[in-house]
Amino acid sequence: MMTNWIPQYITNGITESSNSQTLMKDLPKNEQVGMLMLELRKTNSATIYNTRSIMDEITKIEIIADGSKVIASAQPEVLSYLAFVAQGGEVPDHRFFKGGAAVQRLHLPIWFGRYPWDEEYLLDTGQYSTVQVWITYALDTAYSASGSFQHTITYWRPLTKLPVKGFIRSREIKVEVPSAAAQTIRHDLPVTYPWHLVGARIHDVDQDINTNLTGIELNIDSGRLLLVDTDADEIYYENMRKFRPAHGYVNQPVVIGAETDVQTFGEWAFPRGAVTVSGNRLPVLTGLAGETVDITVYVADTGVAATDAIPIALDMPSSMPHKCMLIGDFRKWPFPIRNYKEAWIDYVMAAYTITLRTFVQEVVAEKL
């Protein structure tokens, strides 16, 4: 069966007067939803070069049924990565312009199928009394214009009703900021629904993942089955094989002096180049670590380090947007975790301060 998909607004260009809230909007009743598209905007402060993206100012995005049943719940970086995976390595359209008074835009698709436009797995809101999208945000008014948060929310439905088998549930399982010490961190995993994928976000802007994390073990029933037992760099290379390096957001001007650090969007963001946009200046990438790129700018005809600030544009592809990675990939065949009693991930950590998030996607039959 090949159906057509129809987009319909829930909200259209609504600006919120509040700078901090949990925004709640109802999804339509008795509808089948293949994808929910969030377009979220803010306007930068007019007087400051912005180092805060709209993604930094959104704490969590959730889809909640009947007031408490979690259909999706994660920070926007994780949801963006899950969209990247679902779309076969295509980064969602995020435009985080840095200049004063510029408009930043986060386009974030949330897929409810095993893949885009899945005709068997999608969200059936008729199974619940209410389904809402919750967006928790707090604008930093030092960097963002007050009262500038804007949203357009669109759902995509099939032209004709489909025989639905279930949907893909997306959620963070645990968030932790461990002490900066060499140790093993354990995160328990759910065992109720079959797994679609299991992943983690290891967020430390100035260290690579395989520096923060020396080993990963995905353990089922106290060692009866080890789905993963390897070094972090092996997981990275497997992610590289699955997803070719993708480009993050759009090229953005970055005002820099003689030497500075610039944060990119992905882990191990091997550069394809940096290009000057004015003057006889030559930018040279001197180092890469985590999401951070060290750049030195030279005067082209003398070879000495420049002392004036100039704009450059970066083009930095990565296979691991937002420092997220797949640990267990069961997209072709769901892992039957309900046949087992318990499961966890052991992260063998080095002595760095990080934020560690474990997330899963589960295959839910019909309804929660």
Coordinates of C-alpha atoms in Angstrom, one line a residue:
M1 CA 0.0 0.0 0.0
M2 CA 1.3 3.4 -0.9
T3 CA -0.5 6.3 0.7
N4 CA -0.1 10.0 0.4
W5 CA 0.8 12.1 3.4
I6 CA -1.0 15.3 4.3
P7 CA 0.6 18.1 6.4
Q8 CA -1.7 20.1 8.7
Y9 CA -1.0 22.8 11.2
I10 CA -1.4 22.6 14.9
T11 CA 0.1 26.1 15.4
N12 CA 1.3 28.5 12.7
G13 CA 3.8 31.2 13.6
I14 CA 2.6 31.8 17.1
T15 CA 4.9 34.1 19.2
E16 CA 5.0 33.5 23.0
S17 CA 5.2 36.5 25.4
S18 CA 6.7 34.3 28.1
N19 CA 10.5 33.8 28.1
S20 CA 10.3 30.6 30.2
Q21 CA 7.6 28.0 30.3
T22 CA 6.5 24.5 29.4
L23 CA 4.4 25.1 26.3
M24 CA 1.6 22.5 25.9
K25 CA -0.3 21.9 22.6
D26 CA -2.9 19.3 21.8
L27 CA -2.5 16.9 19.0
P28 CA -5.7 16.2 17.0
K29 CA -8.0 13.5 18.3
N30 CA -8.7 10.3 16.4
E31 CA -5.9 10.9 14.0
Q32 CA -2.9 8.9 12.7
V33 CA 0.4 10.8 12.8
G34 CA 3.4 9.6 10.9
M35 CA 5.6 12.6 11.8
L36 CA 5.4 15.7 14.0
M37 CA 7.4 18.6 12.7
L38 CA 8.4 21.3 15.1
E39 CA 9.7 24.6 13.7
L40 CA 10.9 26.7 16.7
R41 CA 12.4 30.2 16.4
K42 CA 13.9 32.9 18.4
T43 CA 15.5 36.3 17.6
N44 CA 19.0 37.1 18.8
S45 CA 19.7 40.1 21.0
A46 CA 20.5 43.1 18.7
T47 CA 23.7 44.1 20.5
I48 CA 25.6 40.9 21.1
Y49 CA 27.3 38.2 19.0
N50 CA 25.3 35.2 20.1
T51 CA 26.9 32.1 21.7
R52 CA 23.6 30.6 22.6
S53 CA 21.6 28.6 20.1
I54 CA 17.9 28.1 20.4
M55 CA 18.7 24.4 21.0
D56 CA 20.7 25.4 24.1
E57 CA 17.6 27.2 25.5
I58 CA 15.2 24.3 25.1
T59 CA 15.4 21.9 28.0
K60 CA 13.2 19.1 26.9
I61 CA 10.6 18.1 24.2
E62 CA 7.9 15.6 25.2
I63 CA 4.9 13.9 23.7
I64 CA 2.6 12.8 26.5
A65 CA -0.7 10.8 26.3
D66 CA -3.4 10.9 29.0
G67 CA -1.2 13.3 31.1
S68 CA 1.5 10.8 32.1
K69 CA 2.2 8.2 29.3
V70 CA 5.5 9.0 27.7
I71 CA 5.5 8.6 23.9
A72 CA 8.6 10.7 23.4
S73 CA 10.8 12.6 25.9
A74 CA 14.3 13.9 25.4
Q75 CA 16.4 17.0 25.0
P76 CA 16.4 18.5 21.4
E77 CA 19.9 17.3 20.7
V78 CA 18.9 13.7 21.2
L79 CA 15.7 14.0 19.2
S80 CA 17.7 15.7 16.4
Y81 CA 20.1 12.7 16.4
L82 CA 17.2 10.2 16.3
A83 CA 15.9 12.0 13.3
F84 CA 19.3 11.9 11.7
V85 CA 19.4 8.1 12.2
A86 CA 15.8 7.6 11.0
Q87 CA 16.6 9.7 7.9
G88 CA 19.7 7.6 7.0
G89 CA 22.3 10.2 8.0
E90 CA 20.5 13.4 6.9
V91 CA 20.8 16.1 9.5
P92 CA 17.6 18.0 10.2
D93 CA 17.5 21.7 9.0
H94 CA 18.8 23.7 11.9
R95 CA 19.8 27.3 11.2
F96 CA 21.6 28.8 14.2
F97 CA 22.7 32.2 12.9
K98 CA 24.9 34.0 15.4
G99 CA 24.7 37.7 14.4
G100 CA 22.8 40.4 16.4
A101 CA 19.1 40.5 15.7
A102 CA 19.3 37.4 13.5
V103 CA 16.5 34.7 13.6
Q104 CA 17.6 31.2 14.7
R105 CA 15.4 28.3 13.5
L106 CA 15.2 24.7 14.8
H107 CA 13.4 22.4 12.4
L108 CA 12.9 19.1 14.3
P109 CA 11.0 16.1 12.9
I110 CA 9.8 13.5 15.3
W111 CA 9.1 10.2 13.5
F112 CA 6.8 7.6 14.9
G113 CA 7.6 4.9 12.4
R114 CA 10.6 2.5 12.1
Y115 CA 11.6 4.7 9.1
P116 CA 10.2 7.8 7.4
W117 CA 6.6 7.3 6.1
D118 CA 6.2 3.9 7.7
E119 CA 2.7 2.7 6.9
E120 CA 2.5 0.1 9.6
Y121 CA 3.9 2.0 12.6
L122 CA 2.6 5.5 13.4
L123 CA 1.0 7.2 16.3
D124 CA -2.7 6.7 16.6
T125 CA -4.1 9.4 18.9
G126 CA -7.5 7.7 19.0
Q127 CA -6.0 5.2 21.4
Y128 CA -5.9 7.9 24.1
S129 CA -8.1 10.6 25.6
T130 CA -5.5 13.3 25.0
V131 CA -2.1 13.5 23.4
Q132 CA 0.0 16.7 23.8
V133 CA 3.4 18.0 22.8
W134 CA 5.2 19.7 25.7
I135 CA 8.1 22.1 24.9
T136 CA 10.1 23.3 27.9
Y137 CA 12.3 26.4 27.1
A138 CA 13.9 29.3 28.9
L139 CA 15.3 32.2 26.7
D140 CA 18.6 33.7 28.0
T141 CA 17.7 37.4 27.5
A142 CA 21.4 38.4 27.5
Y143 CA 21.5 36.7 24.1
S144 CA 17.9 36.4 23.0
A145 CA 15.3 39.1 22.4
S146 CA 12.6 39.0 25.1
G147 CA 9.3 37.6 23.9
S148 CA 10.7 36.2 20.7
F149 CA 10.1 32.5 21.0
Q150 CA 7.9 31.4 18.1
H151 CA 6.5 28.0 17.1
T152 CA 4.9 26.3 14.1
I153 CA 3.8 22.8 14.8
T154 CA 2.7 20.5 11.9
Y155 CA 1.6 16.9 11.9
W156 CA 1.7 14.7 8.9
R157 CA -1.1 12.1 8.5
P158 CA -2.0 9.5 5.9
L159 CA -4.6 10.5 3.3
T160 CA -6.6 7.4 4.2
K161 CA -6.6 5.5 7.6
L162 CA -4.1 2.7 7.8
P163 CA -4.1 -0.6 9.8
V164 CA -1.7 0.5 12.5
K165 CA 0.5 -2.1 14.3
G166 CA 2.1 0.3 16.8
F167 CA 4.6 3.1 17.0
I168 CA 8.2 3.8 17.9
R169 CA 8.7 5.3 21.4
S170 CA 11.7 7.6 21.9
R171 CA 13.0 8.6 25.3
E172 CA 16.0 9.3 27.5
I173 CA 16.3 6.7 30.2
K174 CA 18.9 8.3 32.5
V175 CA 20.8 11.6 32.6
E176 CA 23.9 11.8 34.9
V177 CA 26.8 14.1 35.5
P178 CA 29.3 11.8 37.2
S179 CA 32.3 13.1 39.2
A180 CA 35.5 13.6 37.2
A181 CA 37.1 10.3 38.2
A182 CA 38.0 7.1 36.5
Q183 CA 35.0 4.8 37.2
T184 CA 32.3 2.5 35.7
I185 CA 28.8 4.1 35.4
R186 CA 25.8 1.8 35.1
H187 CA 22.5 2.7 33.5
D188 CA 19.7 0.2 33.7
L189 CA 17.6 -0.3 30.5
P190 CA 13.9 -1.0 30.2
V191 CA 12.8 -4.5 29.4
T192 CA 9.0 -4.0 28.6
Y193 CA 9.0 -3.4 24.9
P194 CA 11.3 -4.6 22.1
W195 CA 14.3 -2.4 21.4
H196 CA 14.5 -0.5 18.1
L197 CA 17.9 1.1 19.1
V198 CA 19.9 2.0 22.1
G199 CA 22.3 5.0 22.2
A200 CA 24.1 7.5 24.3
R201 CA 25.1 11.1 24.3
I202 CA 28.5 11.8 25.9
H203 CA 28.7 15.5 26.1
D204 CA 32.1 17.1 26.7
V205 CA 32.9 19.8 24.2
D206 CA 36.7 19.7 24.5
Q207 CA 37.3 15.9 24.6
D208 CA 36.7 13.1 22.1
I209 CA 34.3 10.4 23.1
N210 CA 37.0 7.8 23.1
T211 CA 38.9 10.0 25.5
N212 CA 36.0 10.3 27.9
L213 CA 34.9 6.7 27.4
T214 CA 37.3 3.8 27.3
G215 CA 34.8 0.9 27.2
I216 CA 31.2 0.0 26.7
E217 CA 29.3 -3.1 27.8
L218 CA 25.7 -3.8 26.9
N219 CA 24.8 -6.6 29.4
I220 CA 21.7 -8.8 29.4
D221 CA 20.8 -11.0 32.4
S222 CA 24.1 -10.5 34.3
G223 CA 26.4 -11.6 31.5
R224 CA 24.4 -14.4 29.9
L225 CA 24.3 -12.3 26.8
L226 CA 26.7 -9.5 26.0
L227 CA 25.4 -7.5 23.0
V228 CA 28.3 -5.1 23.1
D229 CA 31.7 -5.4 24.9
T230 CA 34.3 -3.2 23.3
D231 CA 36.2 0.0 23.2
A232 CA 34.5 3.3 22.5
D233 CA 36.5 3.9 19.3
E234 CA 35.1 0.6 17.8
I235 CA 31.6 1.9 18.4
Y236 CA 32.6 5.1 16.7
Y237 CA 34.0 3.4 13.6
E238 CA 30.8 1.3 13.4
N239 CA 28.8 4.6 13.4
M240 CA 31.1 5.9 10.7
R241 CA 30.3 2.8 8.5
K242 CA 26.5 3.4 9.0
F243 CA 26.5 7.1 8.4
R244 CA 28.8 9.1 6.1
P245 CA 29.9 12.4 7.7
A246 CA 27.0 14.8 7.5
H247 CA 27.1 18.6 7.5
G248 CA 25.8 20.4 10.5
Y249 CA 23.3 23.3 10.2
V250 CA 24.6 25.9 7.7
N251 CA 28.0 27.6 7.3
Q252 CA 28.2 30.4 9.9
P253 CA 30.4 33.4 10.2
V254 CA 32.7 33.1 13.3
V255 CA 34.5 36.3 14.4
I256 CA 37.9 35.3 15.7
G257 CA 41.2 36.8 16.7
A258 CA 44.7 35.4 16.5
E259 CA 43.7 32.1 17.9
T260 CA 40.4 30.8 19.3
D261 CA 38.2 27.8 19.8
V262 CA 35.1 27.2 17.8
Q263 CA 32.4 24.7 18.8
T264 CA 31.0 22.6 16.0
F265 CA 28.0 20.4 16.0
G266 CA 29.5 16.9 16.0
E267 CA 32.0 14.5 17.5
W268 CA 35.3 14.1 15.7
A269 CA 34.3 16.7 13.1
F270 CA 37.0 16.3 10.6
P271 CA 37.1 19.5 8.6
R272 CA 36.7 19.8 4.9
G273 CA 38.0 23.3 5.0
A274 CA 37.7 26.8 6.4
V275 CA 37.3 29.7 4.0
T276 CA 38.1 33.4 4.6
V277 CA 35.3 35.7 3.5
S278 CA 37.2 39.0 3.7
G279 CA 40.8 40.3 3.7
N280 CA 44.1 38.5 2.9
R281 CA 43.8 36.2 5.9
L282 CA 44.5 32.5 6.0
P283 CA 42.7 30.4 8.6
V284 CA 44.5 27.2 9.7
L285 CA 42.9 24.5 11.7
T286 CA 45.4 23.6 14.4
G287 CA 43.6 21.1 16.4
L288 CA 40.4 19.1 16.9
A289 CA 39.0 17.7 20.2
G290 CA 35.4 16.7 20.7
E291 CA 33.2 19.4 19.3
T292 CA 36.0 22.0 19.5
V293 CA 38.2 23.3 16.7
D294 CA 41.3 25.3 17.4
I295 CA 41.8 27.9 14.7
T296 CA 44.8 30.2 14.1
V297 CA 44.5 33.0 11.5
Y298 CA 47.6 34.2 9.6
V299 CA 48.2 37.2 7.3
A300 CA 48.5 35.6 3.9
D301 CA 51.4 37.6 2.5
T302 CA 53.6 37.7 5.7
G303 CA 52.8 34.4 7.4
V304 CA 52.5 36.0 10.8
A305 CA 49.5 35.5 13.1
A306 CA 46.7 38.0 12.6
T307 CA 45.7 40.2 15.5
D308 CA 42.5 41.6 14.0
A309 CA 39.1 39.8 14.2
I310 CA 37.8 38.6 10.9
P311 CA 34.8 36.5 9.8
I312 CA 35.3 33.0 8.5
A313 CA 33.0 30.2 7.5
L314 CA 33.3 26.7 8.7
D315 CA 32.2 23.5 7.0
M316 CA 32.5 20.7 9.5
P317 CA 30.9 17.3 8.8
S318 CA 30.5 14.6 11.4
S319 CA 29.0 11.1 11.7
M320 CA 28.0 11.7 15.3
P321 CA 25.9 14.8 15.6
H322 CA 25.6 16.3 19.1
K323 CA 28.2 13.7 20.3
C324 CA 25.5 11.0 20.2
M325 CA 26.2 7.4 19.1
L326 CA 24.4 4.2 18.4
I327 CA 25.4 1.4 20.9
G328 CA 22.8 -1.2 19.8
D329 CA 21.2 -1.0 16.4
F330 CA 18.1 -3.2 16.0
R331 CA 16.3 -1.3 13.3
K332 CA 16.2 -4.2 10.9
W333 CA 14.8 -6.6 13.6
P334 CA 13.7 -5.5 17.0
F335 CA 15.6 -7.0 19.9
P336 CA 13.2 -9.1 22.0
I337 CA 14.3 -7.8 25.4
R338 CA 11.0 -8.8 27.0
N339 CA 12.4 -12.4 26.9
Y340 CA 15.0 -11.4 29.5
K341 CA 14.8 -10.2 33.1
E342 CA 17.2 -7.3 33.2
A343 CA 19.6 -5.2 31.0
W344 CA 22.1 -2.4 31.5
I345 CA 25.0 -0.5 30.0
D346 CA 28.3 -0.2 31.8
Y347 CA 30.3 2.9 30.7
V348 CA 34.0 2.7 31.6
M349 CA 34.8 6.4 32.1
A350 CA 38.0 8.3 32.3
A351 CA 38.5 11.2 34.7
Y352 CA 36.6 14.0 32.9
T353 CA 33.5 16.0 33.7
I354 CA 30.8 15.1 31.2
T355 CA 27.0 14.8 30.9
L356 CA 26.0 11.3 30.1
R357 CA 22.6 10.4 28.6
T358 CA 21.3 7.0 27.7
F359 CA 18.4 6.9 25.3
V360 CA 16.3 4.1 23.7
Q361 CA 13.7 3.7 21.0
E362 CA 11.1 0.9 21.7
V363 CA 8.6 -0.8 19.4
V364 CA 5.2 -0.4 21.1
A365 CA 2.4 -2.6 19.9
E366 CA -0.8 -0.6 19.4
K367 CA -0.8 1.6 22.5
L368 CA 0.9 2.2 25.9

